XYZ file of C-alpha atoms in Angstrom:
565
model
C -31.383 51.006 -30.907
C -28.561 52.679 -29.275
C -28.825 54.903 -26.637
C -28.269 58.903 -27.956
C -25.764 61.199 -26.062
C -27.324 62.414 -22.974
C -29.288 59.519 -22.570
C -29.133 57.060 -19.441
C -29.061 53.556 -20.431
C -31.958 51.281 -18.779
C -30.590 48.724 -16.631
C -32.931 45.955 -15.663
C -34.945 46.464 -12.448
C -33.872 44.832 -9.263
C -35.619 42.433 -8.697
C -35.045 40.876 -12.477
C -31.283 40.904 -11.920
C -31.501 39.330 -8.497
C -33.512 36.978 -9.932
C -30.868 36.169 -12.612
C -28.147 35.818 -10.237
C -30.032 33.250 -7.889
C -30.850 30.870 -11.403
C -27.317 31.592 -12.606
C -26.334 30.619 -9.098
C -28.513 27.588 -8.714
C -27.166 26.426 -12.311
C -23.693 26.436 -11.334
C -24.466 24.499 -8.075
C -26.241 22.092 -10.133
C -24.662 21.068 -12.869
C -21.682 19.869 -11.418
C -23.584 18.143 -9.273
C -25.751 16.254 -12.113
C -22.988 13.100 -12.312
C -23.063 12.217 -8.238
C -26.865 12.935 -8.568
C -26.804 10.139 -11.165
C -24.828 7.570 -9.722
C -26.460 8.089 -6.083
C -30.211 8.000 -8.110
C -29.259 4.896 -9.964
C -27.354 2.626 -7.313
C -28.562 4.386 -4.318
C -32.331 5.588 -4.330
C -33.185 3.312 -7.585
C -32.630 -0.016 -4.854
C -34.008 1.224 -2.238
C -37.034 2.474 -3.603
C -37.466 -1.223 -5.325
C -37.166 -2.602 -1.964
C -39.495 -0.709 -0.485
C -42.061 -1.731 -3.403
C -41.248 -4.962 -3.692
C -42.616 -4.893 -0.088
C -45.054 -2.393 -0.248
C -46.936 -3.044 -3.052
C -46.445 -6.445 -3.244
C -49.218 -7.026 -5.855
C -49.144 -4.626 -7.383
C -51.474 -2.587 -5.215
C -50.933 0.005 -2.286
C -51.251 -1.718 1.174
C -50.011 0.903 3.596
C -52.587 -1.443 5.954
C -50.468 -4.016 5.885
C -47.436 -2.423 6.497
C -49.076 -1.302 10.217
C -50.124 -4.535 10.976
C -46.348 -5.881 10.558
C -45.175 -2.542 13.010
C -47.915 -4.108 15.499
C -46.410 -7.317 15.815
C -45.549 -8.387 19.428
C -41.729 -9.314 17.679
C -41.747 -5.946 15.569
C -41.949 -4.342 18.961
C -39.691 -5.909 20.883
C -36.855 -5.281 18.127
C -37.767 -1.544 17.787
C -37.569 -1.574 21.742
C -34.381 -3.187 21.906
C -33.090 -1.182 18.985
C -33.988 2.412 20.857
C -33.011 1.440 24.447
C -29.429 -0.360 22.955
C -28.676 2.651 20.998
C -29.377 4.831 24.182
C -27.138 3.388 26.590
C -24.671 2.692 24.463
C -24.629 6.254 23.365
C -24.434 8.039 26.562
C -21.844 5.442 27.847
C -19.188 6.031 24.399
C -20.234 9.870 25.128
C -19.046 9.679 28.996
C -15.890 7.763 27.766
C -15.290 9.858 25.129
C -15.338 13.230 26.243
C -11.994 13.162 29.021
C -9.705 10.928 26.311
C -10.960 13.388 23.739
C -9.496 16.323 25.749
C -6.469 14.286 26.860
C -5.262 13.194 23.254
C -6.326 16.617 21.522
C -5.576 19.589 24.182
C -2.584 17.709 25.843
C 1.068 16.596 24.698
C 3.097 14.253 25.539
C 4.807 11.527 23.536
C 3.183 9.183 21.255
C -0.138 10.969 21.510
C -0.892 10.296 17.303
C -0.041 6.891 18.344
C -2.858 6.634 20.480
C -5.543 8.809 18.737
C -4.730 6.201 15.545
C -5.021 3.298 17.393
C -8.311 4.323 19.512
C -9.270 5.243 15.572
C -9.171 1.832 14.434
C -12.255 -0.258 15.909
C -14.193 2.278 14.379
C -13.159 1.498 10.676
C -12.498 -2.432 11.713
C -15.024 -4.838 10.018
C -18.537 -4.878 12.608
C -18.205 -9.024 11.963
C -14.538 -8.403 13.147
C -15.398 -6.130 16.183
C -18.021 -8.134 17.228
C -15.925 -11.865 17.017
C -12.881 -9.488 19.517
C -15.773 -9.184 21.701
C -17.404 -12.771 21.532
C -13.738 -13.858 22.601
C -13.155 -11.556 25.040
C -16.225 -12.415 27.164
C -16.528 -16.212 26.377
C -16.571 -18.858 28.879
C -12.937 -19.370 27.798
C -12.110 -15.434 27.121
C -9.944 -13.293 30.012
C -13.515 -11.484 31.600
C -15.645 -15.431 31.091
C -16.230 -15.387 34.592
C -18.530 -12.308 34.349
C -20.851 -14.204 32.497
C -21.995 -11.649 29.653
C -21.902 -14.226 26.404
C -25.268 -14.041 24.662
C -26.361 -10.962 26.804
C -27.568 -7.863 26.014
C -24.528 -6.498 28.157
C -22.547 -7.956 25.519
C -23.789 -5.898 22.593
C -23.522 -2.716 24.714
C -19.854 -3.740 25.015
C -19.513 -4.140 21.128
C -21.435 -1.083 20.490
C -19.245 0.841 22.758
C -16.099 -0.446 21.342
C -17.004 0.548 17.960
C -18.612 4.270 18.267
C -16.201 5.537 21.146
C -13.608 6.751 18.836
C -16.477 8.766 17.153
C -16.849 10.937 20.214
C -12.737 11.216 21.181
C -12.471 12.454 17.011
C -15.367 14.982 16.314
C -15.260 16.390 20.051
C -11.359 16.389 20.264
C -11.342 17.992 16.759
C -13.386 20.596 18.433
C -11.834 21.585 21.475
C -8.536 21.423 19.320
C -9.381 24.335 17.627
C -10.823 26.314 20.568
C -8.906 29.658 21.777
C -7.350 29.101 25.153
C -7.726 33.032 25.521
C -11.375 33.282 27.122
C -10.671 29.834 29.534
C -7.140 31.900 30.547
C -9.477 35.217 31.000
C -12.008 33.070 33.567
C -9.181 31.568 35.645
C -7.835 35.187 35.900
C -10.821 36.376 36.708
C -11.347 33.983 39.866
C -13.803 31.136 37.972
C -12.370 27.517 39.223
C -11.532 25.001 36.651
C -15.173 23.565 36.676
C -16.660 27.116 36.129
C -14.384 27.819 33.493
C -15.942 24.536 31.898
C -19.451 25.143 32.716
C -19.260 28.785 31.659
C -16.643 29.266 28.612
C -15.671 25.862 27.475
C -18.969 23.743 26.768
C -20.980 26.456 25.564
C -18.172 26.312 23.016
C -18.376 22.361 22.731
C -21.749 21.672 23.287
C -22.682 21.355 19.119
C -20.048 19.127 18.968
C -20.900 16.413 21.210
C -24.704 16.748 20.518
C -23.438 16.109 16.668
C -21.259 13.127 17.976
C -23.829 11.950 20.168
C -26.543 12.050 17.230
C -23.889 10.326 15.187
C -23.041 7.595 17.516
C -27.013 6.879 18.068
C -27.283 6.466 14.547
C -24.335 4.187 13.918
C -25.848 1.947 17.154
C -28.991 1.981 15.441
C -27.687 0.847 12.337
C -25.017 -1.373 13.730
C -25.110 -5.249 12.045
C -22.304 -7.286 12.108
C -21.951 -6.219 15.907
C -25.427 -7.326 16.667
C -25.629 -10.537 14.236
C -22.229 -11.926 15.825
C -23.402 -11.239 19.684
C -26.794 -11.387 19.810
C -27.237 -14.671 18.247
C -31.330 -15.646 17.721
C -32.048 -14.434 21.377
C -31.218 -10.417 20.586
C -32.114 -8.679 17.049
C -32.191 -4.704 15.862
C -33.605 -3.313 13.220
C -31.079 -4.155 11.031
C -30.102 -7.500 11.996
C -33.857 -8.163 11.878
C -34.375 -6.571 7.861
C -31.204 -9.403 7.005
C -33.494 -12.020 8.652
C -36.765 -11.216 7.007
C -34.725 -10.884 3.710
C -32.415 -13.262 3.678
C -33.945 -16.081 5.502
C -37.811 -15.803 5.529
C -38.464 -13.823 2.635
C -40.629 -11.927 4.218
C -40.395 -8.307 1.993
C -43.391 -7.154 3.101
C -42.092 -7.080 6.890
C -38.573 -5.760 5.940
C -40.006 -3.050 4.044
C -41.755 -1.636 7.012
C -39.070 -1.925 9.283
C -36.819 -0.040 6.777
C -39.468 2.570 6.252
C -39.114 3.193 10.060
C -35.599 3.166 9.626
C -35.021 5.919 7.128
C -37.413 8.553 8.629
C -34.994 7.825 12.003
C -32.457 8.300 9.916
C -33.583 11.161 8.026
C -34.391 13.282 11.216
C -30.934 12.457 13.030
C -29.404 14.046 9.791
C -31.702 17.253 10.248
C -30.708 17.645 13.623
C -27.413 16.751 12.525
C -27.006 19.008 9.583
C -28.235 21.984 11.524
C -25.225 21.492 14.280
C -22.997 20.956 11.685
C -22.309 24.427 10.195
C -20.399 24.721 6.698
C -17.423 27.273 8.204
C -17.394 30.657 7.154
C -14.351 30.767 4.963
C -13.553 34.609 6.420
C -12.780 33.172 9.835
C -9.529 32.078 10.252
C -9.355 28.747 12.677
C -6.150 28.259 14.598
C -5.271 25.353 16.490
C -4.497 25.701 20.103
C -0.908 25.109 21.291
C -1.485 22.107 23.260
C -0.146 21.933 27.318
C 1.669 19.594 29.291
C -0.216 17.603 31.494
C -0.839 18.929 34.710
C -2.107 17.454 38.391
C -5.771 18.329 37.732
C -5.472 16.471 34.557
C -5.056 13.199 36.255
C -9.328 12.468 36.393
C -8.663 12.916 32.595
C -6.077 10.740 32.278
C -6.932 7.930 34.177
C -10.561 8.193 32.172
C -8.330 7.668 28.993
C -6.408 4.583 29.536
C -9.345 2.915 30.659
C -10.525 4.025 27.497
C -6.936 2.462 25.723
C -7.612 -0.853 27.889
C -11.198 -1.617 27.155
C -10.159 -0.941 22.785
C -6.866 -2.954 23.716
C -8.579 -5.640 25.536
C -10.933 -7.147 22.316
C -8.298 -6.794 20.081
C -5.541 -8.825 22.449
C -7.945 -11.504 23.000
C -8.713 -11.855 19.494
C -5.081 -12.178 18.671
C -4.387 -14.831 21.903
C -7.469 -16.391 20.701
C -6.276 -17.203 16.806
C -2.592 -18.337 18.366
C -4.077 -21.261 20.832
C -5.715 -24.282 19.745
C -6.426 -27.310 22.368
C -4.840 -25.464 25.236
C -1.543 -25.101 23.186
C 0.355 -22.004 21.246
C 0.098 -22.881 17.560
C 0.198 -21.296 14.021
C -2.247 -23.993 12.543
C -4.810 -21.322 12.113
C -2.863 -19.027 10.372
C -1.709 -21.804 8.124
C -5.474 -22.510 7.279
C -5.740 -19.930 5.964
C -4.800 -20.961 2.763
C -7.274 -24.087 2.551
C -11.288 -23.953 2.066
C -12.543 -23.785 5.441
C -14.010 -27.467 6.052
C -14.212 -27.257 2.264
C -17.354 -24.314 3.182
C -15.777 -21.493 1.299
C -15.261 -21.702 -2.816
C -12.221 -20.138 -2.501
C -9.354 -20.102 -0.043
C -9.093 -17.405 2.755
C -5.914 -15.751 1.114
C -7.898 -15.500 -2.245
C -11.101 -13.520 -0.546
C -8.272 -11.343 1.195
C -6.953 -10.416 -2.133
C -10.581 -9.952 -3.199
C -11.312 -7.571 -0.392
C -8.083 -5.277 -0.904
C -8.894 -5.697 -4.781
C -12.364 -4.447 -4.503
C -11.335 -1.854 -1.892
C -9.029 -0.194 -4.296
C -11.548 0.035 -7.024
C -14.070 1.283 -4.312
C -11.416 4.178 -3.019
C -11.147 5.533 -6.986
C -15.063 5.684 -6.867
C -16.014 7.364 -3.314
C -12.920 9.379 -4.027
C -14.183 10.696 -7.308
C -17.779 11.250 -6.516
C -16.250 12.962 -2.787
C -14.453 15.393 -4.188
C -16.852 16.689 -6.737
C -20.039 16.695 -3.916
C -17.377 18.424 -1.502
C -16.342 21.359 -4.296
C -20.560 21.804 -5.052
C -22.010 22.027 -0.884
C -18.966 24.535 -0.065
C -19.595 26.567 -3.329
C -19.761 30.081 -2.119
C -23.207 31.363 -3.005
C -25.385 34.731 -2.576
C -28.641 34.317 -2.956
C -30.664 32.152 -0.870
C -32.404 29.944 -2.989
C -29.106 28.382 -4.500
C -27.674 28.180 -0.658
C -31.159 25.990 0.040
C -30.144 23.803 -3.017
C -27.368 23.119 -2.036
C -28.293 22.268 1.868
C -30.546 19.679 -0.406
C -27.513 18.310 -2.069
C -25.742 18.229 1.423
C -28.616 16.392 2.808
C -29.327 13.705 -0.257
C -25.483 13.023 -0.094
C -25.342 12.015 3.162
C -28.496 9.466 2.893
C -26.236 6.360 2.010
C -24.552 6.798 5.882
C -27.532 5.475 7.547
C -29.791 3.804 5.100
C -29.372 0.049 5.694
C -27.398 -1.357 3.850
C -28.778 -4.657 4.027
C -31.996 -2.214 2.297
C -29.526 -1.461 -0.236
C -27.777 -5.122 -0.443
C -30.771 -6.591 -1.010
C -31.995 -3.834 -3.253
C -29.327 -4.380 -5.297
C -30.943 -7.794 -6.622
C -33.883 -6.852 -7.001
C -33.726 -3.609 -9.397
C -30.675 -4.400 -10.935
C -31.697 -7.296 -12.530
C -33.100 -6.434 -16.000
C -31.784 -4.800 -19.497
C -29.914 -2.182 -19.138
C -29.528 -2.592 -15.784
C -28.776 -6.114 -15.088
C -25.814 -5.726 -13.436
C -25.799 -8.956 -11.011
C -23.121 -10.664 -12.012
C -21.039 -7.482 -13.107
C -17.879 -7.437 -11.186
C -18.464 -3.160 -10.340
C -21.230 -4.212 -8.278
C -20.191 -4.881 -5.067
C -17.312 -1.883 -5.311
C -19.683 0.567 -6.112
C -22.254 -0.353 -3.191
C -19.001 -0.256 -0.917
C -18.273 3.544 -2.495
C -22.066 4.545 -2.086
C -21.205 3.524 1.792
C -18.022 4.924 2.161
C -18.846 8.300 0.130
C -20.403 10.428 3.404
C -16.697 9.942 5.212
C -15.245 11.312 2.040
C -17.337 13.979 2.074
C -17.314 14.860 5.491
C -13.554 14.569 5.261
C -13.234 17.337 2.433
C -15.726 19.813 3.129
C -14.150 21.278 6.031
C -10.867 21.355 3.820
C -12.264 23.269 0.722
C -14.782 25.233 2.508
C -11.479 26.828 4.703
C -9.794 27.954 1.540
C -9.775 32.043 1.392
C -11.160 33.160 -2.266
C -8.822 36.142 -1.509
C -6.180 33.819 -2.495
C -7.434 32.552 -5.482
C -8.421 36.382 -6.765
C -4.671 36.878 -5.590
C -3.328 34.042 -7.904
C -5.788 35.792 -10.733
C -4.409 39.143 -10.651
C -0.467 37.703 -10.641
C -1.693 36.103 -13.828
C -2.498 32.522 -12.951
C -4.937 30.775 -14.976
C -8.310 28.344 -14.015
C -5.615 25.109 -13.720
C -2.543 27.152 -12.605
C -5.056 28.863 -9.443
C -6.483 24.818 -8.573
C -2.839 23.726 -9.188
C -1.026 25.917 -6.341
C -3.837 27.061 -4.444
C -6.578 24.300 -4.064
C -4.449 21.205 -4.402
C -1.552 22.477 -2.063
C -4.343 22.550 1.063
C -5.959 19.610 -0.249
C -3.877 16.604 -0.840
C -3.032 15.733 2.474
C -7.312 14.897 3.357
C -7.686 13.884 0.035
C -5.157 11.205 0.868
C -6.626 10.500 4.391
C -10.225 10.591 2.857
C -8.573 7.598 0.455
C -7.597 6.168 3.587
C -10.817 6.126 5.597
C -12.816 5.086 1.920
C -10.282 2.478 1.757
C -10.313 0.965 5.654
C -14.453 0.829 5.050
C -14.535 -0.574 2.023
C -12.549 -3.604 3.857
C -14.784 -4.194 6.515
C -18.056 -3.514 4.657
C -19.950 -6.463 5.238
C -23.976 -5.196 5.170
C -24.474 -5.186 1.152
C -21.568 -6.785 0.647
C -23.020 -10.393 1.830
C -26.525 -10.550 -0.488
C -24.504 -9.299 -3.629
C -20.728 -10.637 -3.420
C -20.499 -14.186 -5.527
C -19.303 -17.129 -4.141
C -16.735 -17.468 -6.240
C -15.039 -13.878 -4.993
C -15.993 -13.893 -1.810
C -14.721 -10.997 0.987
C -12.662 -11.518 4.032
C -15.920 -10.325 6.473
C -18.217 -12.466 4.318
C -15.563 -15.307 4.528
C -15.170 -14.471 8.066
C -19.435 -15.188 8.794
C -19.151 -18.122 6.776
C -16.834 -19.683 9.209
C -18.363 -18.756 12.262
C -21.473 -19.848 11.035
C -20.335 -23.638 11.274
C -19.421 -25.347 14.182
C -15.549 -26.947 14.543
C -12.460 -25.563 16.262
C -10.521 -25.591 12.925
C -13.255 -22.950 11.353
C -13.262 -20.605 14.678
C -9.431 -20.550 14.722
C -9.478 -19.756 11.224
C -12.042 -17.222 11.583
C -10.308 -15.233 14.424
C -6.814 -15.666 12.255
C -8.662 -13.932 9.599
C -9.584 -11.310 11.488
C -6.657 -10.368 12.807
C -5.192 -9.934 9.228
C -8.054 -8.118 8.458
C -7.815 -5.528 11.181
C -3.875 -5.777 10.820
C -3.978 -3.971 7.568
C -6.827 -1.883 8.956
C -4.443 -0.498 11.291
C -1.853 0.260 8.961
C -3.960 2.208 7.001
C -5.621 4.298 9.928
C -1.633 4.804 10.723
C -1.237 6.414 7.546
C -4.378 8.288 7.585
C -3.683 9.671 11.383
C 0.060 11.004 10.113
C -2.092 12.881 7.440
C -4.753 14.297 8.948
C -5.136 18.500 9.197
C -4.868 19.890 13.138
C -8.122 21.270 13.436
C -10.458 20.514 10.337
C -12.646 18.713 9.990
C -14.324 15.636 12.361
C -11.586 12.963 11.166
């Protein structure tokens, strides 16, 4: 019935509409999040959870009992001891390195500087078989720094561990202090504070989230390290993740892995609480600008100094690795970039140039699908929300989106066999498989790569495209794509350069047949023989070759002041 004149329509109470506007809100966070949710349940959470029943509840019955007694065994300890202290040290040393080259490549200029940050960039993304063979060679009996005696140490995975996270700190922690204001530092030194007041007062306050998040980040990357810790620490040295390959792969022992990779994922899970909650979404009102950056000065010099030791100790692996392919028997030679081309000893199905085509084959498909899922999990945690139940969904979203960064993925390797292996999910011999576990690992960097991006992007300018007339594709067309394509490409980049040197999953699920270049590059080391080292080390210095290039590209697109990479 229609309301009479002089009548006041009824509008719902308060608390009804609020109500409505928090579902309403919650539905449109949700639904465009139902496809990621998908894939991540099915080829994400659906392995992992198999894996952990398979071990579990081995027959069929809970044994939580028997889990315990594996985490009291004299072994279990020692790896879960080695695993904490290793990822300790090696953290606060990549943190102590980190922090002057961070300031020296991201507050200072001076020529080639994106040279630099690129090429400091690149052990990160490099293959953790790769990273860890640069380091074997370096420190040999037969390397440059053999006479310091380190092969087969623990000193030596320290070294690798280093070399791989550093660039972490120098990225998120430059990125930082790139976008800080120089006004309130400038306001200090006015006022009479010396340069180490102004620091301790004004500019780690400001800096301090950062490098707790890169420091959190770092610990869990040493924590989940592999290929690092498989190539140097031989039988004598194991982490947790090293050790799940080992129970796995050669003793069968599920029960055992399962435990350790319970332990595992509530580490990981806490690191990325504490993580989450220093990592703000940006308020999209706040306008960032990046800091003009200065000439170097005198003071600088501690800095400076700090950061080409930095440069040396990336530069050092890498040019042994490369001296180290080009010598055989004492003499220069090519021969083990011309094996490359050949079987390997006849150990490898394929030739090495085949399972490099493989790799960038599988990479590409891998980029399309991390790319994809990315962008659509980047546009649903930065939708702007009001109510507070949709803004907790979609911290949820955040959070379940960033599980596959430190979830082992030897768990999810493994995992792989084990539930997808039956109708209609018997995917084992489907060639998708091993480019979608290498998107499921590569999909947090994508993420983490766009959200700054989209979450900067005013809404004022999107209402402004609206009232000149623009429609839904015209507004995403000049407004949304024109700030995003740039880390869209670098995100492409980075999905790309770790889909290459994925090597965790990768080895239980990749056929023999279509083998990649890390998984070729184990094989080799794995058997004794000059001719398979040398080909090994030739190998991967193609492999981090094209790395490089890529990282080059990526560095030339990257945003001043978004985002950690």
């Amino acid at each position: 019935m229609s309301a009479g004149p002089g009548t006041v329509a009824r509008r719902p109470p308060v608390g009804r509409r609020s109500a409505g506007i928090a579902v309403a809100e919650v539905a449109r966070v949700l639904l465009p999040a139902l496809v990621p949710v998908a894939v991540v349940g099915v080829f994400f959470v659906l392995p992992v959870a198999a894996m952990l029943q398979r071990g579990v509840w081995p027959d069929g019955s809970f044994e939580p009992g028997a889990v315990l007694d594996v985490l009291q065994r004299p072994r279990t300890r020692r790896v879960l001891w080695f695993t904490v202290w290793s990822s300790t040290a090696a953290t606060t040393i990549a943190v102590g390195l980190g922090l002057p080259a961070a300031y020296v490549l991201h507050r200072l200029r001076f020529p080639g500087r994106g040279v630099i940050r690129a090429a400091l960039l690149v052990p990160f993304v490099l293959p953790t078989v790769v990273v860890g063979l640069a380091v074997r060679e370096l420190i040999s009996t037969s390397g440059p720094l053999g006479f310091l005696g380190l092969d087969g140490s623990a000193a030596a995975i320290l070294i690798g561990l280093v070399f791989f996270n550093v660039s972490v700190v120098i990225r998120t922690v430059g990125v930082a202090w790139e976008g800080l204001d120089r006004r309130p530092a400038e306001a200090a030194a006015a006022l009479g504070a010396s340069p180490v007041q102004v620091l301790r007062t004004v500019t780690w306050p400001a800096l301090r989230p950062a490098v707790v998040s890169a420091a959190s980040v770092v610990f869990l990357f040493c924590a989940t390290a592999f290929g690092v810790v498989l190539v140097l620490g031989g039988v004598r040295y194991s982490s947790v993740e090293t050790e799940i390959y080992l129970l796995t792969a050669d003793l069968f022992d599920l029960q055992a892995a399962a435990a350790l990779s319970i332990v595992q994922m509530l580490a990981v899970i806490a690191l990325l609480v504490v993580v989450g909650r220093l990592r703000r979404v940006p308020d999209p009102t706040v306008r960032r600008s990046v800091a003009a950056a200065a000439r170097p000065q005198r003071r600088d010099a501690p800095a400076i100094a700090a950061t080409l030791l930095v440069l040396g100790a990336v530069a050092l692996p890498i040019l042994a690795l490369v001296l180290g392919s080009l010598r055989r028997d004492g003499r220069w030679t090519l021969a083990h970039y011309e094996a490359l081309s050949g079987r390997g000893d006849d150990l490898l199905a394929v030739p090495v140039t085949e399972a490099l085509a493989n790799s960038l084959r599988i990479a590409v498909d891998a980029t399309w699908m991390s790319l994809s899922l990315g962008l659509v999990v980047a546009v649903v945690v930065t939708r702007r929300v009001r109510s507070r139940t949709a803004g907790r969904v979609r911290a949820v979203l955040d959070g379940f989106f960033m599980l596959p960064l430190g979830v082992s993925a030897v768990t999810l390797g493994f995992g792989f066999l084990i539930a997808l292996d039956e109708p209609p999910l018997d995917l084992r011999s489907s060639p998708l498989l091993v480019p979608i576990a290498q998107a499921l690992v590569a999909l947090p960097l994508v993420v983490r790569t766009l959200v700054p991006v989209l979450a900067g992007i005013d809404d004022r300018q999107r209402q402004a495209a609206a009232s000149l007339g623009a429609g839904p594709w015209r507004r995403l067309a000049t407004v949304d794509l024109a700030v995003v394509w740039r880390p869209l490409l670098a995100a492409a980049g980075f999905a790309f350069a770790v889909s290459l040197g994925e090597f965790g999953a990768t080895s239980f699920i990749a056929r023999p047949t279509e083998p990649t270049m890390p998984v070729v590059i184990y094989r080799l080391l794995g058997h004794p023989g000059a001719l398979n080292y040398g080909t090994a080390m030739a190998a991967a210095v193609v492999l981090a070759g094209v790395t490089a290039l890529v990282i080059l590209a990526v560095e030339r697109l990257r945003v001043p002041g978004v985002g950690a990479w």
